[in-house]
Short mmCIF file of C-alpha atoms in Angstrom, two decimals:
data_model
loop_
_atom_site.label_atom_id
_atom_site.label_comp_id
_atom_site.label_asym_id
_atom_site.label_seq_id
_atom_site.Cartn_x
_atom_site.Cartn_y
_atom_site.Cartn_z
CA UNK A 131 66.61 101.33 19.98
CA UNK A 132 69.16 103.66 19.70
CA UNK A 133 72.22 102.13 17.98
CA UNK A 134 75.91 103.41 18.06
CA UNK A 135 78.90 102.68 16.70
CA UNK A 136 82.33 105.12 16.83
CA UNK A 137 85.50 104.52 15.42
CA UNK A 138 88.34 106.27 17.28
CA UNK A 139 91.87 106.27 16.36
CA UNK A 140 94.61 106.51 19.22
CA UNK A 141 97.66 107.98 19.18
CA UNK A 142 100.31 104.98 18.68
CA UNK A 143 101.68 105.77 22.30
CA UNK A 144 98.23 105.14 24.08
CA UNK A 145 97.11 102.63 21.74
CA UNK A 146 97.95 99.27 24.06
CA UNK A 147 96.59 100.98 26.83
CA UNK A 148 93.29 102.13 25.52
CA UNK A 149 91.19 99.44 26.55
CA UNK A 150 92.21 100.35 30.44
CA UNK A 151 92.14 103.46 30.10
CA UNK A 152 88.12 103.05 29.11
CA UNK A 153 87.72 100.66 31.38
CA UNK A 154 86.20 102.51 34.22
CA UNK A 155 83.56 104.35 31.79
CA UNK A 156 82.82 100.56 30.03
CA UNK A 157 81.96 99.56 33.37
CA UNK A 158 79.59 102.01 34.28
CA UNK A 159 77.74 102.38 30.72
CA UNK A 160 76.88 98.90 30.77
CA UNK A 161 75.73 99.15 34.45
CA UNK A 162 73.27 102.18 33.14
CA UNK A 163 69.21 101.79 32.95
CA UNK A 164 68.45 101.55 28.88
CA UNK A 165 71.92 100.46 28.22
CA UNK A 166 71.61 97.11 25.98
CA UNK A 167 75.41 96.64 24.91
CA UNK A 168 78.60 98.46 24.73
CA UNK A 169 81.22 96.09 23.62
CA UNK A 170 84.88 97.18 21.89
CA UNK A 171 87.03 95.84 18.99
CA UNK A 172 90.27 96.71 18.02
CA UNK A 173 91.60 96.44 14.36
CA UNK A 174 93.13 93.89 12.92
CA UNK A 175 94.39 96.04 10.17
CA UNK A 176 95.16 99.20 12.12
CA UNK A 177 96.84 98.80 16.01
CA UNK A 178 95.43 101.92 16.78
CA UNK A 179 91.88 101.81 15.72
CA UNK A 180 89.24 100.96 18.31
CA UNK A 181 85.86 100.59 17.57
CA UNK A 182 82.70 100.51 19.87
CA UNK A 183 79.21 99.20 19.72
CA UNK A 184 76.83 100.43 21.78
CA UNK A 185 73.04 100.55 22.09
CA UNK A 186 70.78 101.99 24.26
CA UNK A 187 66.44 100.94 24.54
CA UNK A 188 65.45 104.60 23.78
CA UNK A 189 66.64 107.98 23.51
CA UNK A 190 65.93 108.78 26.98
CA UNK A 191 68.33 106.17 27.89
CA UNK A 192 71.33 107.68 25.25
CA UNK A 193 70.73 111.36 26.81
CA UNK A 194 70.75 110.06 30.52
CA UNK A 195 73.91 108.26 29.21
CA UNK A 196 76.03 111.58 27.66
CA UNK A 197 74.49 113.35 30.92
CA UNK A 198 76.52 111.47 32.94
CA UNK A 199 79.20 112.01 35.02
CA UNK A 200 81.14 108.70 33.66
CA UNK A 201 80.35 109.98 30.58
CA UNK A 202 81.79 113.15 30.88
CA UNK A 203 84.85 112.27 32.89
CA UNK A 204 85.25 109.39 30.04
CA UNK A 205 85.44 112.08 27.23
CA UNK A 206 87.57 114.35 29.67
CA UNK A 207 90.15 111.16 29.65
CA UNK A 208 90.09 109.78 25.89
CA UNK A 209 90.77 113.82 25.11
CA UNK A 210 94.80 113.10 25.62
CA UNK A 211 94.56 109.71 23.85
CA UNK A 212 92.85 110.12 20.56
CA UNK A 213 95.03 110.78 17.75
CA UNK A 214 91.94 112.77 15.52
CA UNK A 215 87.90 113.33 16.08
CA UNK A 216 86.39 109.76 15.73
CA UNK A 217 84.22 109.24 13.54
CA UNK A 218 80.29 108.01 14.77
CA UNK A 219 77.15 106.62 13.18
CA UNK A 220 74.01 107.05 15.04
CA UNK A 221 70.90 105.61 14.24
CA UNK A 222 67.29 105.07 15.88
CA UNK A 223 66.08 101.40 15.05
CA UNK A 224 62.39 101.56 15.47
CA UNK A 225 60.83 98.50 16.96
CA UNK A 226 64.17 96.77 17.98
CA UNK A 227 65.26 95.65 21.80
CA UNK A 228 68.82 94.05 20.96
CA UNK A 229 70.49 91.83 19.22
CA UNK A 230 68.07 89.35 16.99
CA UNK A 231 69.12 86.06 15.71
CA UNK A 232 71.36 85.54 12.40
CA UNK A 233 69.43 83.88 9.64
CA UNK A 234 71.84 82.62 7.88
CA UNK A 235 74.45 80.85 9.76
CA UNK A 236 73.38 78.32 12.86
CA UNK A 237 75.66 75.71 14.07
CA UNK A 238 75.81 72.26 12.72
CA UNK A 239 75.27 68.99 15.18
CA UNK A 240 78.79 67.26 15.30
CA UNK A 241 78.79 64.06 12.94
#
């Protein structure tokens, strides 16, 4: 599994219309073969720091993905909203598919 996570900071004028703005390029990652999940957060400390999860099965399915034509026109359109370069971590996770269960935390049966 190829897992992703970016941190992009948005200029303070684009900032509460970010998540629209990525909307159409959300859409059509998560649609992609390989994709697993691309999900966004936004910062409770900073109004204008988004950040995104993403993974993808295999590397075939993360170069398909920044081959794209949503990807590219996606990049093309965050170019006039982010404020600097974010910042990424990339990693291959051999032998994972997704998410796996929390060990240490499971819900307790109402008293």
């Amino acid at each position: 599994m190829i897992f992703i996570a970016v941190k992009f900071t948005v200029r303070p004028d684009r900032a509460d219309d970010w998540l629209t703005l990525v909307d159409d390029f959300t859409r059509a990652t998560r649609a992609e073969a390989g994709n697993l999940f691309y999900a966004w957060s936004r910062s409770v400390d900073d109004p204008n720091q988004f950040v995104l999860i993403e993974a993808f099965a295999d590397a075939a399915a993360g170069e398909r993905h920044v081959k794209s034509d949503h990807f590219k026109a996606g990049i093309e359109s965050m170019a006039d909203a982010v404020a600097r370069t974010p910042e990424i971590i990339n990693v291959e996770i051999p032998g994972q598919d997704g998410w796996s269960a929390m060990t240490e935390l499971t819900p307790r049966t109402p008293a």
